[in-house]
Short mmCIF file of C-alpha atoms in Angstrom, two decimals:
data_model
loop_
_atom_site.label_atom_id
_atom_site.label_comp_id
_atom_site.label_asym_id
_atom_site.label_seq_id
_atom_site.Cartn_x
_atom_site.Cartn_y
_atom_site.Cartn_z
CA MET A 4 8.60 25.27 -3.12
CA LYS A 5 9.47 22.32 -5.04
CA LEU A 6 7.16 19.80 -5.90
CA TRP A 7 9.11 16.63 -4.46
CA PRO A 8 9.40 16.24 -1.58
CA GLU A 9 7.86 19.46 -0.13
CA ALA A 10 4.41 19.84 -1.91
CA SER A 11 3.96 16.38 -2.66
CA HIS A 12 4.18 15.29 1.24
CA ALA A 13 1.96 18.29 2.14
CA TYR A 14 -0.67 17.26 -0.73
CA LEU A 15 -0.82 13.37 0.18
CA HIS A 16 -1.07 14.09 3.81
CA ASP A 17 -3.81 16.44 3.43
CA PRO A 18 -7.15 15.29 4.41
CA GLY A 19 -8.05 17.61 1.55
CA SER A 20 -6.50 15.30 -1.13
CA ASN A 21 -8.72 12.24 0.21
CA ILE A 22 -5.99 9.56 -0.47
CA THR A 23 -6.40 7.42 2.98
CA ALA A 24 -4.28 4.01 1.80
CA ALA A 25 -0.72 3.96 2.88
CA SER A 26 0.18 1.94 -0.32
CA THR A 27 -1.60 4.86 -2.77
CA ARG A 28 0.40 7.22 -1.22
CA ARG A 29 3.34 5.46 -1.01
CA THR A 30 3.05 4.99 -5.16
CA ALA A 31 2.21 8.62 -5.40
CA HIS A 32 5.09 9.83 -3.77
CA GLN A 33 7.31 7.60 -5.93
CA SER A 34 6.01 9.10 -9.20
CA TYR A 35 6.32 12.73 -8.35
CA GLY A 36 10.00 12.12 -7.38
CA GLN A 37 10.46 10.99 -10.66
CA LEU A 38 8.78 13.80 -12.19
CA GLN A 39 10.73 16.19 -10.34
CA ARG A 40 14.32 14.26 -11.31
CA ALA A 41 13.44 15.07 -14.81
CA HIS A 42 13.35 18.59 -14.02
CA PRO A 43 15.79 18.85 -11.26
CA ASP A 44 15.75 22.70 -11.10
CA PHE A 45 12.09 23.07 -11.08
CA GLU A 46 10.20 25.09 -8.64
CA LEU A 47 6.28 23.71 -8.25
CA ARG A 48 5.72 27.16 -9.78
CA ASP A 49 8.06 26.51 -13.15
CA PHE A 50 6.05 23.21 -14.31
CA GLN A 51 3.78 24.14 -17.38
CA GLU A 52 1.29 21.96 -19.32
CA GLU A 53 3.92 20.80 -21.58
CA HIS A 54 5.95 19.24 -19.00
CA LEU A 55 3.88 17.27 -17.43
CA LEU A 56 1.91 15.99 -20.99
CA ALA A 57 5.40 14.52 -21.71
CA TRP A 58 6.14 12.80 -18.63
CA CYS A 59 3.14 11.33 -18.47
CA ARG A 60 3.36 10.36 -22.51
CA ARG A 61 7.21 9.31 -21.98
CA ASP A 62 8.57 6.08 -23.55
CA GLY A 63 8.23 2.43 -22.30
CA ILE A 64 5.23 3.20 -20.14
CA ALA A 65 1.65 1.37 -21.03
CA PRO A 66 -1.66 3.10 -20.87
CA GLY A 67 -3.09 1.88 -17.62
CA THR A 68 0.78 3.61 -16.25
CA GLN A 69 0.26 7.09 -18.16
CA ARG A 70 -3.06 7.25 -16.75
CA ARG A 71 -2.57 6.61 -13.39
CA CYS A 72 0.27 9.54 -13.98
CA ARG A 73 -2.04 11.62 -15.31
CA ASN A 74 -4.00 11.38 -12.20
CA GLN A 75 -1.63 11.82 -9.98
CA VAL A 76 -0.38 14.93 -11.48
CA ILE A 77 -3.94 16.16 -12.08
CA GLY A 78 -4.52 15.57 -8.10
CA LEU A 79 -1.12 17.42 -6.77
CA PHE A 80 -1.75 20.45 -9.18
CA SER A 81 -5.00 21.15 -8.71
CA TRP A 82 -4.51 20.66 -4.67
CA ALA A 83 -1.92 23.43 -5.11
CA THR A 84 -3.97 25.44 -6.69
CA TRP A 85 -6.90 25.35 -4.31
CA LYS A 86 -4.42 25.90 -1.80
CA GLY A 87 -2.81 29.21 -3.33
CA LEU A 88 0.63 27.74 -3.86
CA ILE A 89 0.23 28.23 -7.65
CA LYS A 90 -1.61 30.96 -9.42
CA ARG A 91 -2.47 28.75 -12.22
CA ASP A 92 -3.20 24.97 -12.39
CA PRO A 93 -0.98 23.46 -15.52
CA SER A 94 -2.63 20.42 -15.50
CA ALA A 95 -5.94 21.90 -15.76
CA ASN A 96 -6.57 20.35 -19.51
CA LEU A 97 -4.85 16.99 -19.18
CA LYS A 98 -7.75 14.74 -19.46
CA ARG A 99 -8.71 16.51 -23.10
CA LEU A 100 -5.19 16.56 -23.79
CA MET A 101 -4.78 12.74 -23.03
CA ARG A 102 -6.97 10.23 -24.31
CA VAL A 103 -5.20 7.10 -22.63
CA PRO A 104 -6.77 3.67 -24.57
CA LEU A 105 -9.45 2.08 -22.75
CA ARG A 106 -7.93 -1.37 -20.86
CA PRO A 107 -8.77 -4.73 -22.80
CA ALA A 108 -11.63 -6.56 -21.34
CA ARG A 109 -10.10 -8.74 -18.67
CA HIS A 110 -10.82 -12.57 -18.16
CA HIS A 111 -11.31 -13.14 -14.40
CA ASN A 112 -11.23 -16.68 -13.12
CA TRP A 113 -13.65 -18.03 -10.78
CA LEU A 114 -13.05 -21.39 -9.21
CA SER A 115 -15.53 -23.75 -8.05
CA GLN A 116 -15.14 -25.35 -5.11
CA GLN A 117 -13.72 -28.31 -6.58
CA GLN A 118 -11.17 -26.66 -8.42
CA ALA A 119 -10.16 -24.39 -5.44
CA GLY A 120 -9.40 -28.13 -3.75
CA GLU A 121 -7.50 -29.26 -7.11
CA LEU A 122 -5.53 -26.16 -6.62
CA VAL A 123 -4.20 -26.64 -3.01
CA ALA A 124 -3.53 -30.07 -3.53
CA THR A 125 -1.04 -29.06 -5.99
CA GLN A 126 1.23 -28.15 -2.91
CA SER A 127 1.99 -31.44 -0.76
CA TRP A 128 2.09 -31.05 2.99
CA THR A 129 4.71 -33.89 3.21
CA ASP A 130 6.90 -32.33 0.31
CA GLY A 131 8.98 -29.89 2.70
CA PRO A 132 8.68 -26.37 4.09
CA GLN A 133 8.55 -24.51 0.78
CA SER A 134 5.47 -26.60 -0.35
CA ARG A 135 3.66 -25.96 3.02
CA ARG A 136 4.08 -22.47 2.90
CA ASN A 137 2.71 -22.43 -1.04
CA ARG A 138 -0.14 -24.80 0.07
CA LEU A 139 -1.23 -22.22 3.01
CA LEU A 140 -0.59 -19.21 0.84
CA LEU A 141 -3.18 -20.57 -1.80
CA GLN A 142 -5.57 -21.90 1.21
CA LEU A 143 -5.64 -18.57 3.18
CA PRO A 144 -7.24 -15.98 0.83
CA LEU A 145 -9.29 -19.53 -0.76
CA MET A 146 -10.82 -19.97 2.76
CA THR A 147 -10.74 -16.26 4.21
CA GLY A 148 -11.06 -13.85 1.14
CA LEU A 149 -7.82 -12.36 2.00
CA ARG A 150 -7.04 -9.73 -0.51
CA VAL A 151 -3.28 -9.91 -1.92
CA THR A 152 -1.64 -7.42 -0.15
CA GLU A 153 -3.12 -8.59 3.26
CA PHE A 154 -1.70 -11.83 3.25
CA ARG A 155 1.19 -11.29 1.93
CA THR A 156 2.21 -8.76 4.63
CA LEU A 157 0.53 -10.92 7.05
CA THR A 158 2.64 -11.15 10.33
CA TRP A 159 2.51 -13.55 13.29
CA ASP A 160 1.13 -11.11 15.76
CA GLN A 161 -1.94 -10.39 13.56
CA VAL A 162 -3.05 -14.34 13.97
CA ASP A 163 -4.77 -15.19 16.95
CA LEU A 164 -4.57 -18.81 16.53
CA PRO A 165 -6.49 -20.30 20.10
CA SER A 166 -9.51 -17.62 19.09
CA ARG A 167 -9.15 -18.35 15.67
CA LYS A 168 -9.06 -14.80 14.21
CA ILE A 169 -7.02 -12.73 12.12
CA ARG A 170 -6.56 -8.89 13.15
CA LEU A 171 -5.58 -6.60 10.51
CA ILE A 172 -5.80 -3.29 8.67
CA GLY A 173 -7.45 -3.85 5.30
CA LYS A 174 -8.17 -1.44 2.50
CA GLY A 175 -9.18 2.02 2.91
CA ASN A 176 -6.62 1.67 6.20
CA LYS A 177 -9.93 0.25 8.16
CA ALA A 178 -9.35 -1.97 11.30
CA ALA A 179 -10.69 -5.64 10.00
CA THR A 180 -11.09 -9.41 12.25
CA VAL A 181 -11.46 -12.19 9.95
CA GLY A 182 -12.36 -15.79 11.23
CA ILE A 183 -9.93 -18.92 10.69
CA PRO A 184 -11.90 -21.92 9.29
CA GLU A 185 -11.45 -25.10 11.49
CA GLN A 186 -10.17 -26.92 8.21
CA LEU A 187 -7.40 -24.15 8.27
CA ALA A 188 -6.38 -23.98 11.93
CA GLU A 189 -4.93 -26.84 12.15
CA PRO A 190 -1.97 -26.75 9.09
CA LEU A 191 -1.88 -22.85 10.31
CA GLY A 192 -0.89 -24.44 13.87
CA GLU A 193 1.57 -26.24 12.89
CA TRP A 194 3.18 -23.80 10.49
CA PHE A 195 3.37 -21.94 13.23
CA GLY A 196 5.51 -24.36 15.10
CA GLU A 197 7.64 -24.60 12.32
CA ALA A 198 8.12 -20.47 12.57
CA THR A 199 8.73 -20.72 16.24
CA GLU A 200 11.13 -23.95 16.03
CA GLY A 201 12.98 -22.48 12.99
CA LEU A 202 13.19 -18.83 14.97
CA ALA A 203 13.87 -20.65 18.56
CA VAL A 204 11.58 -17.76 20.13
CA ARG A 205 7.95 -17.18 19.41
CA PRO A 206 7.72 -15.36 16.08
CA SER A 207 5.74 -12.03 16.29
CA ALA A 208 6.25 -9.65 13.73
CA GLN A 209 7.96 -12.24 11.42
CA PRO A 210 5.64 -12.65 8.23
CA VAL A 211 3.69 -15.69 7.53
CA PHE A 212 4.40 -16.58 4.27
CA PRO A 213 8.54 -15.20 4.53
CA SER A 214 11.07 -16.02 1.50
CA SER A 215 12.07 -19.26 0.67
CA ARG A 216 15.75 -18.21 0.03
CA ASN A 217 15.72 -16.67 3.51
CA CYS A 218 14.43 -19.41 5.66
CA TRP A 219 14.95 -22.86 4.74
CA ILE A 220 17.82 -23.42 6.33
CA ASP A 221 19.74 -26.63 7.37
CA PRO A 222 19.03 -27.85 10.70
CA SER A 223 22.45 -28.57 11.24
CA VAL A 224 23.89 -25.31 11.03
CA SER A 225 24.50 -23.27 14.12
CA LEU A 226 22.92 -20.02 13.58
CA THR A 227 22.41 -17.48 16.71
CA GLU A 228 18.86 -16.39 17.64
CA HIS A 229 19.35 -13.04 15.81
CA GLU A 230 20.46 -14.92 12.54
CA ARG A 231 17.29 -16.93 12.66
CA ILE A 232 15.09 -14.06 13.05
CA ILE A 233 16.48 -12.13 10.10
CA MET A 234 16.04 -15.20 8.36
CA TRP A 235 12.15 -15.54 9.12
CA ASP A 236 11.59 -11.59 8.42
CA ARG A 237 11.64 -11.00 4.68
CA GLU A 238 8.09 -11.58 3.18
CA LEU A 239 7.33 -12.64 -0.15
CA THR A 240 7.09 -10.35 -2.89
CA GLY A 241 3.97 -9.71 -5.01
CA GLY A 242 5.95 -11.02 -7.74
CA ARG A 243 6.90 -14.27 -6.36
CA ILE A 244 3.50 -14.92 -5.03
CA GLY A 245 1.78 -13.97 -8.39
CA GLN A 246 4.36 -16.72 -10.09
CA ILE A 247 3.27 -19.25 -7.44
CA VAL A 248 -0.11 -18.79 -8.03
CA LYS A 249 -0.27 -18.89 -11.95
CA GLU A 250 2.09 -22.00 -11.97
CA ALA A 251 -0.64 -23.57 -9.53
CA GLY A 252 -3.50 -22.65 -11.41
CA THR A 253 -1.33 -23.83 -14.63
CA GLU A 254 -1.15 -27.58 -13.24
CA ILE A 255 -5.40 -27.58 -12.41
CA GLY A 256 -5.99 -25.78 -16.28
CA VAL A 257 -6.63 -22.70 -15.44
CA PRO A 258 -3.73 -20.56 -16.78
CA ASN A 259 -3.33 -16.83 -15.83
CA LEU A 260 -4.96 -17.40 -12.79
CA ALA A 261 -4.28 -14.34 -10.64
CA PRO A 262 -3.87 -13.99 -6.64
CA HIS A 263 -6.94 -11.55 -6.76
CA ASP A 264 -9.08 -14.67 -8.84
CA LEU A 265 -8.60 -16.43 -5.22
CA ARG A 266 -10.40 -13.74 -3.29
CA ARG A 267 -13.18 -13.61 -6.39
CA SER A 268 -13.23 -17.34 -6.11
CA PHE A 269 -13.74 -17.56 -2.00
CA ALA A 270 -16.78 -15.14 -2.88
CA GLY A 271 -17.82 -17.43 -5.69
CA ILE A 272 -17.92 -20.45 -3.84
CA LEU A 273 -19.94 -18.92 -1.01
CA ASP A 274 -22.28 -17.87 -3.14
CA ALA A 275 -22.50 -21.01 -5.29
CA LEU A 276 -23.32 -23.18 -2.18
CA GLY A 277 -26.57 -20.55 -1.13
CA VAL A 278 -24.78 -17.99 1.19
CA ASP A 279 -26.79 -15.09 1.97
CA ILE A 280 -26.00 -11.78 -0.25
CA ARG A 281 -25.44 -9.82 2.97
CA ASP A 282 -23.49 -12.76 4.88
CA ILE A 283 -20.88 -12.38 1.68
CA GLN A 284 -20.66 -8.96 2.10
CA ALA A 285 -19.60 -9.26 5.51
CA ALA A 286 -17.23 -11.86 4.86
CA MET A 287 -15.55 -9.48 1.82
CA ARG A 288 -15.74 -6.80 3.78
CA HIS A 289 -18.08 -4.42 1.53
CA ASP A 290 -18.78 -1.06 2.74
CA SER A 291 -22.31 -1.97 0.94
CA VAL A 292 -24.21 -4.81 -0.36
CA SER A 293 -24.39 -2.91 -3.92
CA THR A 294 -20.46 -3.34 -4.18
CA THR A 295 -21.06 -7.43 -3.31
CA GLU A 296 -23.65 -7.61 -5.84
CA ARG A 297 -21.66 -6.09 -8.47
CA TYR A 298 -19.00 -8.10 -7.79
CA LEU A 299 -20.72 -11.34 -8.12
CA LYS A 300 -22.52 -10.32 -11.34
CA THR A 301 -19.19 -10.67 -13.06
CA ASN A 302 -18.74 -14.15 -12.61
CA PRO A 303 -19.33 -16.01 -15.31
CA ASN A 304 -20.56 -19.40 -13.55
CA ARG A 305 -23.90 -17.77 -12.16
CA GLY A 306 -25.10 -17.49 -15.56
CA ALA A 307 -23.78 -20.84 -17.16
CA GLU A 308 -25.41 -22.49 -14.16
CA ALA A 309 -28.39 -20.76 -14.23
CA THR A 310 -29.27 -21.98 -17.80
CA ALA A 311 -27.93 -25.60 -17.51
CA SER A 312 -30.49 -25.75 -15.08
CA LEU A 313 -33.85 -24.39 -17.24
CA GLN A 314 -36.25 -26.89 -18.51
CA PHE A 315 -38.33 -25.59 -21.31
CA ALA A 316 -41.62 -27.05 -22.38
CA LEU A 317 -41.70 -26.87 -26.03
CA GLY A 318 -43.89 -29.12 -28.71
CA GLY A 319 -42.40 -31.65 -30.82
#
């Protein structure tokens, strides 16, 4: 049996692998394909410790990628040993042999309510469709807490404007319903109308945030219905979303703002407004309130605000 695609497909779709997220399966499947192409003639049983070690440490990959490749290899080969597909696990000592440096501490950005408003205001609703799209792209996660993968892939058939709800499959392949705040409902409805006009049909599986090079067309250009649908059918890439968020953050004096910082700020703003921790948990769609507590604990503004409000009765 080949490592890829036979063994990798069986492993990734076996409940015993404990892999539930489709995105995790796709990434791992690609990695196993790369490993197989490095040794095209190898069967699963032919891989030895030195082959796996060399592949995980190959030139040009960052420490975080090395760690991910190591864990992917360990997962597949330990599973293959458990299933009796190979007699000896060549990945058994990889963690001892590969001491991957820890990631440097990341500086997360937590926007205040005022900063969130300033961020959205960097994109004017009257400056054209690209600016309107970018404004909504910033507003949506700030006001709903959607993860970047959720709003990047969001399609119109997931948005129920009359009931002001978004229905999607979230992290861990779990169905979720997210409310649309009233303040967001009106511009989102206008954007829906623009999409309807651009398509000349009611949008369904088309992305809410399409790629600008595909959908901003000259109204005077005559296109068939099929051509218009194709133009609205390509979603923004994660890289482009990151660029939009970073540029808007730089404008308000918050450099290196990342898309996930918008979800993080959503939680921080609710906390600053005094919303109960269990309500924040529900809004963030965390399985446990302890997850929400750990999440909010990393917000440096909490400690700063608490210290700033202290009054000490000290002797003169």
